[in-house]
JSON list of C-alpha atoms and ligand atoms in Angstrom, two decimals:
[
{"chain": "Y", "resi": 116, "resn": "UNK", "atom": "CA", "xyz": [-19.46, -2.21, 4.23]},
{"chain": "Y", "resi": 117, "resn": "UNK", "atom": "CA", "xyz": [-18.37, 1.31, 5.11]},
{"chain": "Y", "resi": 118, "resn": "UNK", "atom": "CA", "xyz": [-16.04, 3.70, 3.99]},
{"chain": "Y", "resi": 119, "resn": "UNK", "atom": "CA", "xyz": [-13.09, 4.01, 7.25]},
{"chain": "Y", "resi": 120, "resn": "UNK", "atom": "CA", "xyz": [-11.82, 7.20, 7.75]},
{"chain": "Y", "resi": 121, "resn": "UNK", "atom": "CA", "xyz": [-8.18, 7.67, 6.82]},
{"chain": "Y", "resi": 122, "resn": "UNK", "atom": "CA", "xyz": [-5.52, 9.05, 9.71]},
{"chain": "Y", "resi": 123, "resn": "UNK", "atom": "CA", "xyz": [-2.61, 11.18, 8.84]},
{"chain": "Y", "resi": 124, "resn": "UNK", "atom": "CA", "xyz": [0.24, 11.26, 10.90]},
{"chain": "Y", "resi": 125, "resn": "UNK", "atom": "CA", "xyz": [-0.47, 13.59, 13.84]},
{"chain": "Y", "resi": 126, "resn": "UNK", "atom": "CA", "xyz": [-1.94, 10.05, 14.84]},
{"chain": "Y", "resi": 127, "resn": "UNK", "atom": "CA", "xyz": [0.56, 7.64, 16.91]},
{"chain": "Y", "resi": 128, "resn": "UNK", "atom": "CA", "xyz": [-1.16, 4.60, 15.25]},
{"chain": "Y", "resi": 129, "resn": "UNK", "atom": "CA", "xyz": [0.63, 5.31, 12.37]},
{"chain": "Y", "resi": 130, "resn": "UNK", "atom": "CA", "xyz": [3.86, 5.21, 13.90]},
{"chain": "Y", "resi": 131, "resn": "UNK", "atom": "CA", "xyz": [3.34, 2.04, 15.41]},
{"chain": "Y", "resi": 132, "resn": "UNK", "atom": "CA", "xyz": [4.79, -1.67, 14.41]},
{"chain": "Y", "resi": 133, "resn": "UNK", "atom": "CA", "xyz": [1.31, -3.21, 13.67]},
{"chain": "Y", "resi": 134, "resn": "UNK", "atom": "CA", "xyz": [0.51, -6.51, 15.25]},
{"chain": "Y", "resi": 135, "resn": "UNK", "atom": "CA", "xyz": [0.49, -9.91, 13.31]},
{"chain": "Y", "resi": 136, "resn": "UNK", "atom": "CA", "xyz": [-3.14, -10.94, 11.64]},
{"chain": "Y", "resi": 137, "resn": "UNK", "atom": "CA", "xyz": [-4.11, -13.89, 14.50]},
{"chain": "Y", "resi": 138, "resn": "UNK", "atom": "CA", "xyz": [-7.40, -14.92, 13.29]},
{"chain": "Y", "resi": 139, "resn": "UNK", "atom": "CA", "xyz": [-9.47, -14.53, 10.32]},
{"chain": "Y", "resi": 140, "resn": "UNK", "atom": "CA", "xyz": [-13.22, -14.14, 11.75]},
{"chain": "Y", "resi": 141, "resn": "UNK", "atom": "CA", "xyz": [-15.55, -11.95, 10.61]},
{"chain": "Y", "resi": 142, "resn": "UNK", "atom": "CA", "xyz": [-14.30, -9.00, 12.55]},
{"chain": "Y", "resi": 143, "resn": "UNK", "atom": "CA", "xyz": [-11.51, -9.39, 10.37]},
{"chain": "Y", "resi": 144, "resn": "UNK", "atom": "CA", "xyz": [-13.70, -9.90, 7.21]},
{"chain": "Y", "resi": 145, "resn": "UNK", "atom": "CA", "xyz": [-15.23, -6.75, 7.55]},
{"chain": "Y", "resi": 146, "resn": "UNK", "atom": "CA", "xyz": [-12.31, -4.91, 8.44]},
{"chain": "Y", "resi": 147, "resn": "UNK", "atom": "CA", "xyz": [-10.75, -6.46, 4.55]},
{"chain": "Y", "resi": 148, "resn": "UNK", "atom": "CA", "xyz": [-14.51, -5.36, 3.01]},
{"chain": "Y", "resi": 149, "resn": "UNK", "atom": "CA", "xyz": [-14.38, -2.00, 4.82]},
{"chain": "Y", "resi": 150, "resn": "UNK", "atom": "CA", "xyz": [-10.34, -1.02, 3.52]},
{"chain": "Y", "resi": 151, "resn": "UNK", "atom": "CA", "xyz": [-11.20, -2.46, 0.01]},
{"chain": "Y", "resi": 152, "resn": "UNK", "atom": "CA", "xyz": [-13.76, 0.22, -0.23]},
{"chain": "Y", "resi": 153, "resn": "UNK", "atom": "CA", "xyz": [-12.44, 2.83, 1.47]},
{"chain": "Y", "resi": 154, "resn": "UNK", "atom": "CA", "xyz": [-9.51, 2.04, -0.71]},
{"chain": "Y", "resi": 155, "resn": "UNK", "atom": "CA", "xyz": [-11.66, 2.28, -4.05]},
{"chain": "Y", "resi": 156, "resn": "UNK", "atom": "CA", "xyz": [-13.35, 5.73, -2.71]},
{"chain": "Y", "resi": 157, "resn": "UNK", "atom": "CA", "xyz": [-10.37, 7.34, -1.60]},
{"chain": "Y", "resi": 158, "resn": "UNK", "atom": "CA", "xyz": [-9.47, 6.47, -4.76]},
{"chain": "Y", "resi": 159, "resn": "UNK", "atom": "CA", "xyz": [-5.91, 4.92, -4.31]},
{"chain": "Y", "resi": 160, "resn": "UNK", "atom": "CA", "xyz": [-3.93, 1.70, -4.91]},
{"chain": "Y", "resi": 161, "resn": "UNK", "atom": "CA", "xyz": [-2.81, 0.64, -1.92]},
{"chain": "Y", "resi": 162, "resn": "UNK", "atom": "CA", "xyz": [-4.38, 0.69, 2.16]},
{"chain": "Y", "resi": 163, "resn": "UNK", "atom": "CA", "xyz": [-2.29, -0.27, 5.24]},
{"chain": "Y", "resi": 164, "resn": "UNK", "atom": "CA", "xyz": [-4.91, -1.17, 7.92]},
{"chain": "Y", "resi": 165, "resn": "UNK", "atom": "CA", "xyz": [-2.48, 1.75, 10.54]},
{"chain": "Y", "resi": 166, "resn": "UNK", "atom": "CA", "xyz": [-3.49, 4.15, 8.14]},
{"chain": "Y", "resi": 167, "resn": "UNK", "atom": "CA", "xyz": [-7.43, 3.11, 9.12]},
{"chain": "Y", "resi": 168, "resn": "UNK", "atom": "CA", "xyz": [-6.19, 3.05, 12.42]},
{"chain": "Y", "resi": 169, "resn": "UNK", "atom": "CA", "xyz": [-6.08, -0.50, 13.13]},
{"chain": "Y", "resi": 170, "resn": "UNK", "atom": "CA", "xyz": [-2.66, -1.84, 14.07]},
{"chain": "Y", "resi": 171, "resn": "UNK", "atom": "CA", "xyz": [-2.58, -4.75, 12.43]},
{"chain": "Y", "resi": 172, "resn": "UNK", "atom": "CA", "xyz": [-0.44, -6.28, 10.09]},
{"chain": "Y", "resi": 173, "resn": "UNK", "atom": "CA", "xyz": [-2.97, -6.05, 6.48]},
{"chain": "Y", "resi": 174, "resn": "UNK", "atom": "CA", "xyz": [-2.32, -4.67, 3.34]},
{"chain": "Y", "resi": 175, "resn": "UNK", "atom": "CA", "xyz": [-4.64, -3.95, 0.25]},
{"chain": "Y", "resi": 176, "resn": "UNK", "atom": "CA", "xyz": [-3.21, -3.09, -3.24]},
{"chain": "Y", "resi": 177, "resn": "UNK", "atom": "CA", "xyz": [-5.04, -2.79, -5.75]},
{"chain": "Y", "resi": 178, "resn": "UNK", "atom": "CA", "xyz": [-3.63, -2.44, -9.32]},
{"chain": "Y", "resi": 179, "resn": "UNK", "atom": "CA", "xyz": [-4.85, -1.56, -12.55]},
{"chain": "Y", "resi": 180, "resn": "UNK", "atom": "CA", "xyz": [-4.62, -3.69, -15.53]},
{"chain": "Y", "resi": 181, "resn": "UNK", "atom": "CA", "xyz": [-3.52, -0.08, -17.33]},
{"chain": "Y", "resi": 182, "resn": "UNK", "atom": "CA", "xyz": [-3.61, 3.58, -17.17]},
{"chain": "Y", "resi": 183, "resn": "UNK", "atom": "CA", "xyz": [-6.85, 3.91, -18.20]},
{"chain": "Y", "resi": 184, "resn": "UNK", "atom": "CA", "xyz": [-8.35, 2.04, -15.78]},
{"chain": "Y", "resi": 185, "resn": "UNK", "atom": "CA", "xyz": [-6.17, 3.38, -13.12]},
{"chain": "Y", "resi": 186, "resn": "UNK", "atom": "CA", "xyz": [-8.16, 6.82, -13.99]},
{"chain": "Y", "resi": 187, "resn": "UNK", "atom": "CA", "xyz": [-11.83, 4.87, -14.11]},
{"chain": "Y", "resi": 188, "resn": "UNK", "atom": "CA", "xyz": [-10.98, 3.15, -10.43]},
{"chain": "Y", "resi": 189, "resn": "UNK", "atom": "CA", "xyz": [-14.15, 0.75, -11.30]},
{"chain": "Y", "resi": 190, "resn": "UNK", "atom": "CA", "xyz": [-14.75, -2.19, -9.36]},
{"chain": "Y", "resi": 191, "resn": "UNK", "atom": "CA", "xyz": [-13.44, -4.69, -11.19]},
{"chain": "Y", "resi": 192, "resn": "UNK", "atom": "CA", "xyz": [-10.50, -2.73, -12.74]},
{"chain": "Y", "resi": 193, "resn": "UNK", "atom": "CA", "xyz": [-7.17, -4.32, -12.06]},
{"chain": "Y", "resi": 194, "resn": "UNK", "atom": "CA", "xyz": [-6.13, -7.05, -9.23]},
{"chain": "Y", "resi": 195, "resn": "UNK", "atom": "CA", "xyz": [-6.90, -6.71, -5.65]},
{"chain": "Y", "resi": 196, "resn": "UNK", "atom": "CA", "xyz": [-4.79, -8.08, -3.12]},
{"chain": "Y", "resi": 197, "resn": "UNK", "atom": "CA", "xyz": [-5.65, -8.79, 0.24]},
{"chain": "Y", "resi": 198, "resn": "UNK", "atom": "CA", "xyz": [-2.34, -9.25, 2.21]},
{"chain": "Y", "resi": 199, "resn": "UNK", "atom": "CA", "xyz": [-2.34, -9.94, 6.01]},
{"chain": "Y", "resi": 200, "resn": "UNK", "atom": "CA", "xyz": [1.42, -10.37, 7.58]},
{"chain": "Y", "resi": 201, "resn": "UNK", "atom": "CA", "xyz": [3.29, -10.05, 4.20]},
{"chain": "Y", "resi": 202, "resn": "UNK", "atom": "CA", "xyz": [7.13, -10.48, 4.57]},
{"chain": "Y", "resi": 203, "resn": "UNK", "atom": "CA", "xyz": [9.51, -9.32, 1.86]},
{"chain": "Y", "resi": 204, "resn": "UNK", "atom": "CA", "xyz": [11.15, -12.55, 1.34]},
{"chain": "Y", "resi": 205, "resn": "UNK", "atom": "CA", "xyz": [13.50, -11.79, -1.79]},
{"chain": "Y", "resi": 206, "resn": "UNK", "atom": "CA", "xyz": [14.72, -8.21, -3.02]},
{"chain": "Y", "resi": 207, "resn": "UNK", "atom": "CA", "xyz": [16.11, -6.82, -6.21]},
{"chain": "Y", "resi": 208, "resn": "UNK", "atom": "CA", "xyz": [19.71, -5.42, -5.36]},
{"chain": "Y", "resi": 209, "resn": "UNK", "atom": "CA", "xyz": [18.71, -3.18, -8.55]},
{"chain": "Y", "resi": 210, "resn": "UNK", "atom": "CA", "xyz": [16.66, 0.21, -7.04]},
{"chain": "Y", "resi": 211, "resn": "UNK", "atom": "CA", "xyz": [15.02, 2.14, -8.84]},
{"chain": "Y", "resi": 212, "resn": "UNK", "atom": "CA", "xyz": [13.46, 5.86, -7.75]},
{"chain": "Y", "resi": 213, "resn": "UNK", "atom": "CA", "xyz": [10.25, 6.90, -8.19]},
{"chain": "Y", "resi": 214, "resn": "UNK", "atom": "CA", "xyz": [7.65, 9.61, -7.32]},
{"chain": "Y", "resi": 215, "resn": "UNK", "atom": "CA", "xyz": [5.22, 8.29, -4.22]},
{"chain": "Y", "resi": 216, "resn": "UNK", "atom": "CA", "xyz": [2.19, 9.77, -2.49]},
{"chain": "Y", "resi": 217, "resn": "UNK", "atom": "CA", "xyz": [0.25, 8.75, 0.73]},
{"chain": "Y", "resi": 218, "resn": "UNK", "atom": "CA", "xyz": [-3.45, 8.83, 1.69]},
{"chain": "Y", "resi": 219, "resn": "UNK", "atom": "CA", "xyz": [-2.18, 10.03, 4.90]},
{"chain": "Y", "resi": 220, "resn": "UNK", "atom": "CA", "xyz": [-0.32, 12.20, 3.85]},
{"chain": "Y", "resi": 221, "resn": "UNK", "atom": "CA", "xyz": [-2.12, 14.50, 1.28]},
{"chain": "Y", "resi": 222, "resn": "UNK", "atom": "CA", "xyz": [-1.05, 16.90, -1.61]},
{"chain": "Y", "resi": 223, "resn": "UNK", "atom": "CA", "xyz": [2.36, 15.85, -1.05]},
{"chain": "Y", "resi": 224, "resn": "UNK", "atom": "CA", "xyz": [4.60, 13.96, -3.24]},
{"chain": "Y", "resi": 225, "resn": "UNK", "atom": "CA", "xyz": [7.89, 12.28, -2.64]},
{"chain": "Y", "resi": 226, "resn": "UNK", "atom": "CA", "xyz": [10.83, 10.87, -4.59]},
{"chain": "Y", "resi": 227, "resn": "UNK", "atom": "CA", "xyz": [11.93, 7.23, -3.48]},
{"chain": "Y", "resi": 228, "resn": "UNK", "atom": "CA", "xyz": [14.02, 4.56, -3.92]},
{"chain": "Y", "resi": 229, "resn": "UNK", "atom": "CA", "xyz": [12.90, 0.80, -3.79]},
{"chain": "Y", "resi": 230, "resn": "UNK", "atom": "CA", "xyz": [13.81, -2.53, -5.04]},
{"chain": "Y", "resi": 231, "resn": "UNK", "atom": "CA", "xyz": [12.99, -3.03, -8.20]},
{"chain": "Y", "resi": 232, "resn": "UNK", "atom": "CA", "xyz": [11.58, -6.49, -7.31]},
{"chain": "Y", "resi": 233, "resn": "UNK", "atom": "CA", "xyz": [10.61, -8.17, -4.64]},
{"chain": "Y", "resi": 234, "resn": "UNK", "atom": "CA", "xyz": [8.93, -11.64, -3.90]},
{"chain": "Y", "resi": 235, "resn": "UNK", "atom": "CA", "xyz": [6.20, -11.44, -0.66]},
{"chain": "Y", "resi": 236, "resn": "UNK", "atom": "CA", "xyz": [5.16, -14.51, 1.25]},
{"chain": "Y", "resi": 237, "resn": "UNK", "atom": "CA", "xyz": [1.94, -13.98, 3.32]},
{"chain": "Y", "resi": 238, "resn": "UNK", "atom": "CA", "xyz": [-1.51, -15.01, 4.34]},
{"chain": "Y", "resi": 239, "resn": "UNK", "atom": "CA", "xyz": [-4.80, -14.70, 2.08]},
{"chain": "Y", "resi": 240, "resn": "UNK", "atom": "CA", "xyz": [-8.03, -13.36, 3.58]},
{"chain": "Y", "resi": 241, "resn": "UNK", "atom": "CA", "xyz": [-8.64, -16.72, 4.94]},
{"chain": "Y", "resi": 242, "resn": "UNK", "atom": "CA", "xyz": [-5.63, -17.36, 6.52]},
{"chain": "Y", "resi": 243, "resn": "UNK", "atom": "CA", "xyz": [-4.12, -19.47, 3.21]},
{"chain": "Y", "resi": 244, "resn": "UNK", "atom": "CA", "xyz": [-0.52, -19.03, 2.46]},
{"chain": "Y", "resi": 245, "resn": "UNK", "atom": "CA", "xyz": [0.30, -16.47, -0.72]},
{"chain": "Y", "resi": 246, "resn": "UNK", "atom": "CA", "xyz": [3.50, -15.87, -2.60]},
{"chain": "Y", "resi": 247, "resn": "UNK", "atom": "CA", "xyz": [3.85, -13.08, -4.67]},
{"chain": "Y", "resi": 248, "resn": "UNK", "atom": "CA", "xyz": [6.52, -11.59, -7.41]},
{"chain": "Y", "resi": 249, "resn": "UNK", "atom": "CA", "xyz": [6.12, -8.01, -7.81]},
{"chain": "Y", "resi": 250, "resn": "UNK", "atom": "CA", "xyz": [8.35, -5.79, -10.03]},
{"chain": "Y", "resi": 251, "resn": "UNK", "atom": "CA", "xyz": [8.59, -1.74, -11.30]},
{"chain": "Y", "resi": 252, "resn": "UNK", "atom": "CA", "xyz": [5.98, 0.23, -9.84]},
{"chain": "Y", "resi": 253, "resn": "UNK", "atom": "CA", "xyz": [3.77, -2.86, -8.57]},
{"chain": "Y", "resi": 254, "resn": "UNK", "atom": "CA", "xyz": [6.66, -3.55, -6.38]},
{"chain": "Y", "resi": 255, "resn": "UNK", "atom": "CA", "xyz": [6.80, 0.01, -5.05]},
{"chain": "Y", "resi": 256, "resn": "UNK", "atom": "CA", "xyz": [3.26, -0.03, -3.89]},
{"chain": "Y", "resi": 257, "resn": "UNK", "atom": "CA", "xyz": [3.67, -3.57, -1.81]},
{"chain": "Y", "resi": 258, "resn": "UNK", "atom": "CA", "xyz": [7.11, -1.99, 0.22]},
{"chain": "Y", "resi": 259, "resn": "UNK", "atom": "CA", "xyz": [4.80, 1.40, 0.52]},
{"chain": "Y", "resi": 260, "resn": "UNK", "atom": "CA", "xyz": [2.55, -0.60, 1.97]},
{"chain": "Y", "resi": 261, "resn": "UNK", "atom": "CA", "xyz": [4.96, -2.85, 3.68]},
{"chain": "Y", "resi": 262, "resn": "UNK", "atom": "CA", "xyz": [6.22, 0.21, 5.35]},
{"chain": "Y", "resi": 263, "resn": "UNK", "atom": "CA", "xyz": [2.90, 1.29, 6.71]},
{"chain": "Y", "resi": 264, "resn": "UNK", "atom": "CA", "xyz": [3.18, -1.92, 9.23]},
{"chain": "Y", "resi": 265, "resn": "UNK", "atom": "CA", "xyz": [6.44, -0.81, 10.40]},
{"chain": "Y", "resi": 266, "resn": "UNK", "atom": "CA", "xyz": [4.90, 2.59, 11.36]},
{"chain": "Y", "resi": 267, "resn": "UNK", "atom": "CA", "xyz": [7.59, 4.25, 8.64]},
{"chain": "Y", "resi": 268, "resn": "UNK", "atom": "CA", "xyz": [6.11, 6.86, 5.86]},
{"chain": "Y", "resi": 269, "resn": "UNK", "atom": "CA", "xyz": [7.80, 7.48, 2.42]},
{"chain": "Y", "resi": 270, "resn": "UNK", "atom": "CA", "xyz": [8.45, 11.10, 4.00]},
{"chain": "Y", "resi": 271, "resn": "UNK", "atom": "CA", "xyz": [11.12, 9.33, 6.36]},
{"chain": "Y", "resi": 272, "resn": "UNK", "atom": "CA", "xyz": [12.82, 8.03, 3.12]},
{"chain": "Y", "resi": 273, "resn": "UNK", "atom": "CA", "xyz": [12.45, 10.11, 0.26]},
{"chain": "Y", "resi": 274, "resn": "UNK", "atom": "CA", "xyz": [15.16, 12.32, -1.31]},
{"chain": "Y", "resi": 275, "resn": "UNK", "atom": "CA", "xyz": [12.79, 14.65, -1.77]},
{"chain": "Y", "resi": 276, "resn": "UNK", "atom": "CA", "xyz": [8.91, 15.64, -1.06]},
{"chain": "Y", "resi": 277, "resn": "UNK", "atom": "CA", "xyz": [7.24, 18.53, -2.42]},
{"chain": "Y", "resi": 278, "resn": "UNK", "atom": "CA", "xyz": [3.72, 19.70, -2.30]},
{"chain": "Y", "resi": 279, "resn": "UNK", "atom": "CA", "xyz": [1.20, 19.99, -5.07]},
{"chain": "Y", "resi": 280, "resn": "UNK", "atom": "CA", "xyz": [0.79, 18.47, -8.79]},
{"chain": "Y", "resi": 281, "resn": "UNK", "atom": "CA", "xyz": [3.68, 15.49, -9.62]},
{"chain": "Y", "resi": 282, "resn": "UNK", "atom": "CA", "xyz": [6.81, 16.25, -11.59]},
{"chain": "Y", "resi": 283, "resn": "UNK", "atom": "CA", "xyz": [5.99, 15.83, -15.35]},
{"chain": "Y", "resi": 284, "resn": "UNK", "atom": "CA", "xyz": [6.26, 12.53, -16.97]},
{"chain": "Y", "resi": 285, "resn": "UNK", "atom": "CA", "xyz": [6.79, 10.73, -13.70]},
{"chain": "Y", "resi": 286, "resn": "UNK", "atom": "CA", "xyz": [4.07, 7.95, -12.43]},
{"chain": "Y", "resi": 287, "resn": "UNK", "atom": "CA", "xyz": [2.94, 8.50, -8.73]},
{"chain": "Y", "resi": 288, "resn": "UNK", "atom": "CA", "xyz": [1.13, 6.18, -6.84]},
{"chain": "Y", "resi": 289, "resn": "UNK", "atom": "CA", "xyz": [-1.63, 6.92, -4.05]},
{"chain": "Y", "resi": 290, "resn": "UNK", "atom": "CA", "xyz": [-1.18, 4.69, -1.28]},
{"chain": "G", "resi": 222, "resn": "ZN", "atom": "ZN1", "xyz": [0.90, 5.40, 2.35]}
]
């Protein structure tokens, strides 16, 4: 495994639509065993393969059971998902705004709105279809991510971005 470096967006890759997951060898293996740990050092919760520069449509979240062991980031804190072409198939009407940050984007944090839930259909890291209800914050990271394959940042979005430390009392999520 290796950590991938991450690209920020003076690189066009990120600003690309990414292309649809074909096959599931072991190029692609790697690629999933190479983002989950890149995504674990940076540390964050979510990875869009664009941001490793690989325009392809696969997304990694990866979210903690609670806030504690959001802080730890150990291995086996929280649930990993390995998403290749995920599709928002269902979306709250109900949004809700909330403070976001980017691994390619860093020290800056934005204020966004996003469905409050959403349901994602997909493929698994073996090609198997996956269906997944999402709501809150968990919800946010998946259209962050989402996003990513669509080449569009939370910058193009937000209400508001700021640099340096988060508002007070607001969550923000690394992705
Ligand atoms: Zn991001």
């Amino acid at each position: 495994m290796a950590i991938l470096p991450i690209i920020q967006p003076d690189n066009p890759i990120l600003r690309k639509k990414a292309h649809k997951v074909q096959t599931f060898d072991d190029k692609f293996q790697t690629l999933v065993d190479d983002m989950i740990e890149t995504l674990i050092d940076a540390p964050g919760v979510g990875l869009a393969a664009p941001q490793v520069a690989v325009s392809q449509r696969l997304i990694i979240v990866r979210l903690p059971d609670d806030e504690e062991s959001q802080q730890e980031f150990g291995e086996e804190a929280g649930k990993l998902y390995v998403v290749a072409n995920p599709e928002i198939v269902k979306a709250s009407k109900d949004m809700v705004e909330g403070v976001e940050a980017c691994l390619s984007i860093p020290g800056y944090f934005g204020k966004v709105d996003r469905h409050e839930k959403i349901t994602i259909k997909g493929l698994d890291r073996e090609g198997k279809p996956i269906r997944i209800k999402a709501q809150d914050w968990q919800a946010r990271v998946f259209q962050h991510e989402i996003d990513h394959l669509d080449g569009r940042l939370y910058i193009d979005i937000a209400s508001e971005v700021w640099r340096g430390e988060p508002q007070e009392d607001e969550e923000t999520e690394v992705s």
